Tab-separated table of C-alpha atoms in Angstrom:
chain	number	residue	atom	x	y	z
A	1	MET	CA	119.842	41.467	46.059
A	2	GLU	CA	117.688	38.562	47.279
A	3	ASN	CA	118.078	34.874	46.451
A	4	GLU	CA	115.246	32.534	45.721
A	5	ASP	CA	114.645	31.933	49.472
A	6	GLY	CA	114.224	35.653	50.162
A	7	TYR	CA	117.647	36.197	51.855
A	8	MET	CA	119.946	39.047	51.002
A	9	THR	CA	123.126	38.101	49.202
A	10	LEU	CA	126.240	40.037	48.297
A	11	ASP	CA	127.630	40.031	44.824
A	12	LEU	CA	131.349	40.379	45.551
A	13	THR	CA	132.147	40.688	41.877
A	14	ARG	CA	130.182	43.912	41.638
A	15	ARG	CA	131.411	45.532	44.883
A	16	ASN	CA	133.538	48.668	44.347
A	17	TYR	CA	136.647	48.790	46.548
A	18	ALA	CA	138.022	51.964	45.037
A	19	ASP	CA	137.142	54.132	48.075
A	20	ALA	CA	138.722	51.749	50.590
A	21	TYR	CA	142.219	52.944	49.805
A	22	PRO	CA	143.543	56.470	49.263
A	23	SER	CA	144.486	57.384	45.759
A	24	HIS	CA	148.049	57.925	44.718
A	25	ASN	CA	147.455	61.674	44.576
A	26	GLU	CA	146.114	61.746	48.168
A	27	GLU	CA	149.174	59.874	49.443
A	28	LYS	CA	151.408	62.313	47.608
A	29	ASP	CA	149.601	65.334	49.097
A	30	SER	CA	149.849	63.884	52.607
A	31	SER	CA	153.585	63.208	52.364
A	32	SER	CA	154.134	66.652	50.878
A	33	ASN	CA	152.295	68.325	53.771
A	34	LEU	CA	154.333	66.332	56.303
A	35	ARG	CA	157.556	67.334	54.600
A	36	TRP	CA	156.644	71.039	54.647
A	37	TRP	CA	155.599	70.748	58.294
A	38	LYS	CA	159.002	69.304	59.164
A	39	ILE	CA	160.743	72.047	57.208
A	40	GLY	CA	158.744	74.731	59.050
A	41	LEU	CA	159.527	73.155	62.421
A	42	GLY	CA	163.219	73.003	61.566
A	43	ILE	CA	163.277	76.673	60.555
A	44	SER	CA	161.515	77.664	63.807
A	45	LEU	CA	163.991	75.709	65.947
A	46	ALA	CA	166.924	77.211	64.060
A	47	ALA	CA	165.536	80.713	64.648
A	48	VAL	CA	165.123	80.066	68.393
A	49	ILE	CA	168.682	78.731	68.664
A	50	ALA	CA	170.062	81.690	66.715
A	51	LEU	CA	168.252	84.211	68.947
A	52	THR	CA	169.503	82.411	72.077
A	53	VAL	CA	173.095	82.528	70.838
A	54	VAL	CA	172.797	86.238	70.009
A	55	LEU	CA	171.384	86.956	73.484
A	56	MET	CA	174.173	84.994	75.178
A	57	LEU	CA	176.826	86.806	73.156
A	58	PHE	CA	175.265	90.147	74.079
A	59	ILE	CA	175.257	89.295	77.806
A	60	LEU	CA	178.846	88.034	77.584
A	61	LYS	CA	179.889	91.263	75.881
A	62	VAL	CA	178.316	93.301	78.677
A	63	PHE	CA	180.134	91.349	81.366
A	64	GLN	CA	183.432	91.460	79.500
A	65	SER	CA	183.327	95.251	79.263
A	66	SER	CA	184.965	95.256	82.674
A	67	PRO	CA	185.944	98.923	83.004
A	68	GLN	CA	182.378	100.059	82.356
A	69	ILE	CA	180.909	97.403	84.642
A	70	MET	CA	183.213	98.242	87.526
A	71	GLN	CA	182.761	102.001	87.148
A	72	GLY	CA	178.992	101.668	86.930
A	73	SER	CA	178.639	104.080	84.036
A	74	PRO	CA	175.104	105.301	83.228
A	75	GLU	CA	175.369	103.741	79.771
A	76	THR	CA	176.086	100.317	81.242
A	77	MET	CA	173.377	100.571	83.875
A	78	ARG	CA	170.768	101.431	81.244
A	79	MET	CA	171.664	98.178	79.484
A	80	ILE	CA	170.774	96.248	82.655
A	81	SER	CA	166.996	96.613	82.913
A	82	HIS	CA	166.543	94.514	86.062
A	83	PRO	CA	168.541	93.542	89.191
A	84	VAL	CA	171.549	91.412	88.286
A	85	LEU	CA	173.246	88.877	90.546
A	86	PHE	CA	176.917	88.955	89.594
A	87	PRO	CA	179.313	85.984	89.803
A	88	ALA	CA	181.907	85.881	92.571
A	89	HIS	CA	184.631	86.281	89.939
A	90	LEU	CA	184.317	89.268	87.619
A	91	CYS	CA	185.787	89.338	84.124
A	92	GLY	CA	189.097	91.111	83.672
A	93	SER	CA	192.366	90.813	85.549
A	94	GLU	CA	192.013	94.319	86.993
A	95	ASN	CA	188.592	93.566	88.462
A	96	GLN	CA	189.753	90.230	89.834
A	97	LYS	CA	192.687	91.923	91.514
A	98	VAL	CA	190.286	94.314	93.252
A	99	LEU	CA	188.263	91.365	94.579
A	100	GLU	CA	191.388	89.550	95.744
A	101	ASN	CA	192.603	92.633	97.634
A	102	LEU	CA	189.223	92.943	99.344
A	103	SER	CA	189.168	89.268	100.296
A	104	ILE	CA	192.489	89.444	102.170
A	105	LEU	CA	191.582	92.452	104.326
A	106	PRO	CA	191.834	91.808	108.097
A	107	LYS	CA	188.397	90.819	109.340
A	108	TYR	CA	186.247	90.511	112.419
A	109	ASN	CA	184.224	87.341	112.940
A	110	SER	CA	180.678	87.803	114.245
A	111	CYS	CA	180.897	84.509	116.169
A	112	ILE	CA	184.089	85.219	118.122
A	113	SER	CA	184.928	88.946	117.887
A	114	ASN	CA	183.498	91.283	120.505
A	115	GLY	CA	181.164	93.900	119.043
A	116	ALA	CA	181.159	92.352	115.563
A	117	SER	CA	177.653	90.891	115.846
A	118	CYS	CA	174.360	92.776	115.918
A	119	ALA	CA	172.227	89.635	116.372
A	120	PRO	CA	170.234	89.366	119.636
A	121	VAL	CA	171.506	85.825	120.303
A	122	PRO	CA	174.605	83.914	119.097
A	123	SER	CA	174.215	82.142	115.758
A	124	GLU	CA	175.788	79.091	114.171
A	125	ILE	CA	176.233	81.225	111.034
A	126	CYS	CA	179.362	83.380	111.179
A	127	ILE	CA	179.932	86.584	109.195
A	128	GLU	CA	183.399	87.994	108.597
A	129	ILE	CA	183.575	91.730	107.872
A	130	PRO	CA	186.547	94.115	107.391
A	131	LYS	CA	187.981	95.490	110.624
A	132	SER	CA	188.628	98.949	109.216
A	133	PRO	CA	186.145	101.179	107.379
A	134	LEU	CA	186.162	100.752	103.604
A	135	ASN	CA	187.124	103.697	101.427
A	136	ALA	CA	185.230	104.345	98.191
A	137	VAL	CA	185.973	106.970	95.547
A	138	LEU	CA	183.242	109.410	94.557
A	139	ASN	CA	181.479	108.443	91.305
A	140	GLN	CA	183.213	105.068	91.222
A	141	THR	CA	182.091	101.578	92.217
A	142	ALA	CA	182.291	100.384	95.815
A	143	ILE	CA	182.268	96.710	96.775
A	144	ILE	CA	181.570	95.656	100.363
A	145	PRO	CA	183.032	92.198	101.055
A	146	VAL	CA	181.574	89.776	103.576
A	147	GLU	CA	182.417	86.137	104.155
A	148	VAL	CA	179.390	84.143	105.290
A	149	GLN	CA	180.171	80.785	106.884
A	150	VAL	CA	177.257	78.335	106.988
A	151	PRO	CA	178.217	75.242	109.038
A	152	LYS	CA	175.147	73.077	108.368
A	153	PRO	CA	174.798	71.663	104.840
A	154	ASP	CA	171.142	70.568	105.156
A	155	TRP	CA	169.492	73.980	105.038
A	156	ASP	CA	166.375	74.603	102.945
A	157	PHE	CA	167.074	78.270	102.264
A	158	ILE	CA	169.592	81.033	102.890
A	159	GLU	CA	168.366	84.622	102.934
A	160	VAL	CA	170.723	87.611	102.920
A	161	LEU	CA	169.424	91.098	103.748
A	162	TRP	CA	171.352	94.343	103.333
A	163	HIS	CA	170.441	97.613	105.081
A	164	HIS	CA	171.982	101.082	104.992
A	165	THR	CA	171.447	101.930	108.615
A	166	GLU	CA	172.354	105.609	108.265
A	167	GLY	CA	170.098	106.243	105.299
A	168	THR	CA	166.653	107.775	105.464
A	169	PRO	CA	163.993	105.515	107.047
A	170	GLU	CA	162.271	104.674	103.747
A	171	ASP	CA	165.611	103.813	102.102
A	172	ASP	CA	166.950	101.770	105.016
A	173	PHE	CA	166.285	98.368	103.417
A	174	ILE	CA	168.360	97.869	100.256
A	175	LEU	CA	168.014	94.320	98.934
A	176	LYS	CA	167.229	90.692	99.667
A	177	TYR	CA	169.124	87.772	98.134
A	178	ASP	CA	167.609	84.273	98.459
A	179	ARG	CA	168.763	80.767	97.640
A	180	ARG	CA	165.824	78.336	97.841
A	181	SER	CA	164.474	75.016	96.500
A	182	CYS	CA	167.962	73.566	96.439
A	183	SER	CA	168.988	70.194	95.081
A	184	PRO	CA	169.287	67.693	97.970
A	185	LYS	CA	172.277	66.120	96.215
A	186	SER	CA	174.153	69.407	95.976
A	187	LYS	CA	176.103	70.072	99.189
A	188	PRO	CA	179.314	71.933	98.284
A	189	GLN	CA	181.607	73.384	100.909
A	190	LEU	CA	180.683	76.937	99.969
A	191	TRP	CA	176.987	77.665	100.554
A	192	TRP	CA	176.677	79.992	97.546
A	193	LYS	CA	177.832	77.254	95.167
A	194	ARG	CA	174.897	74.985	95.985
A	195	GLU	CA	172.446	74.301	93.136
A	196	CYS	CA	169.398	76.371	94.081
A	197	HIS	CA	166.804	78.740	92.704
A	198	LEU	CA	168.152	82.270	93.072
A	199	PHE	CA	166.089	85.347	93.909
A	200	LEU	CA	167.317	88.933	94.065
A	201	GLU	CA	165.009	91.738	95.139
A	202	VAL	CA	166.325	95.306	95.115
A	203	MET	CA	164.196	98.120	96.443
A	204	PRO	CA	163.037	100.568	93.711
A	205	ALA	CA	165.002	103.466	95.188
A	206	HIS	CA	168.242	101.471	94.763
A	207	ARG	CA	167.478	99.402	91.670
A	208	TRP	CA	169.785	101.302	89.288
A	209	LYS	CA	172.512	101.749	91.864
A	210	ILE	CA	172.981	98.611	93.960
A	211	SER	CA	173.383	94.915	93.257
A	212	ALA	CA	174.982	91.862	94.818
A	213	MET	CA	177.322	89.008	94.022
A	214	MET	CA	176.712	85.274	94.396
A	215	ASN	CA	178.689	85.210	97.643
A	216	ALA	CA	176.543	88.071	99.106
A	217	TRP	CA	179.078	90.866	98.549
A	218	LEU	CA	177.363	94.218	97.992
A	219	ILE	CA	178.029	96.367	94.912
A	220	ILE	CA	177.306	100.105	94.885
A	221	TRP	CA	177.560	101.825	91.507
A	222	ASN	CA	178.528	105.464	91.010
A	223	THR	CA	178.955	106.210	94.702
A	224	LYS	CA	177.829	109.511	96.167
A	225	ALA	CA	178.474	111.188	99.506
A	226	LYS	CA	175.089	109.998	100.793
A	227	ASP	CA	176.176	106.373	100.273
A	228	ALA	CA	178.635	106.646	103.150
A	229	GLY	CA	177.700	105.144	106.508
A	230	ARG	CA	177.068	101.801	108.128
A	231	TYR	CA	175.875	98.828	106.098
A	232	GLN	CA	174.288	95.959	107.959
A	233	VAL	CA	174.139	92.421	106.594
A	234	THR	CA	171.732	89.855	108.053
A	235	VAL	CA	171.737	86.163	107.178
A	236	LYS	CA	168.764	83.890	107.904
A	237	SER	CA	168.138	80.174	107.462
A	238	ASN	CA	165.496	77.608	108.363
A	239	ASN	CA	167.589	75.530	110.771
A	240	MET	CA	170.059	78.088	112.194
A	241	LYS	CA	169.712	81.249	114.219
A	242	GLU	CA	169.891	84.616	112.482
A	243	ALA	CA	173.328	86.178	112.088
A	244	CYS	CA	174.065	89.872	111.736
A	245	SER	CA	177.092	92.135	111.310
A	246	PHE	CA	177.985	95.545	109.857
A	247	VAL	CA	180.710	97.456	108.045
A	248	GLU	CA	181.511	101.134	107.622
A	249	LEU	CA	181.869	102.797	104.215
A	250	ARG	CA	183.540	106.137	103.568
A	251	VAL	CA	183.193	108.050	100.289
A	252	THR	CA	185.945	110.523	99.332
A	253	GLU	CA	186.874	112.448	96.223
A	254	ALA	CA	189.541	111.064	93.932
A	255	LYS	CA	193.081	112.236	94.583
A	256	ARG	CA	194.326	114.751	92.035
């Protein structure tokens, strides 16, 4: 409205402030929606946690079924749908005893033993392999132990390659095991205990039959006569020369 001088004036007594603030019902609806949103989020998080726990229990059950794991039964291998990198200590006293017996076998050292290295030049990395050929039982699991000694702690990656040198040419390369993008603060005495990103690549022809352990030991499930022969292990790093050694595997029928 205008005053007597022609200027616009506001009549504060007639101004309606009702729309400036939300009504009680609107506040109630907003708080109700927020409450339901929180309830939905809580249910979703609970479901994710429950599924994670179930998955962990399933994996633990698989690893604890030690006789099936060590024998490499077809049922167990079908449960593992992708290459698995096994810990250096397997569940079960019987399995652990097998690993302990393998670890104390007399060994050659690729750095000091004549004929134990297949690398073109000497390497700072040393590989210890059994002196005598390993004996595996037909249709059982064979484990090939190697002790890899990495003297320098400041490496950026360690790459382990396994070959079956007496296999057919297309099946010669078996798997590659990588440790990369490691934590600079993590420098344990054992190279395979360093905090790194782990990569395991198994060739399709061997995917349901061969795997590896954290310490680079090779696992062969359900061994056959064709699995016998020489297995070559090669270890590479960014700041050390390549190391290489080999071990013989024999496959025989079980004693009756």
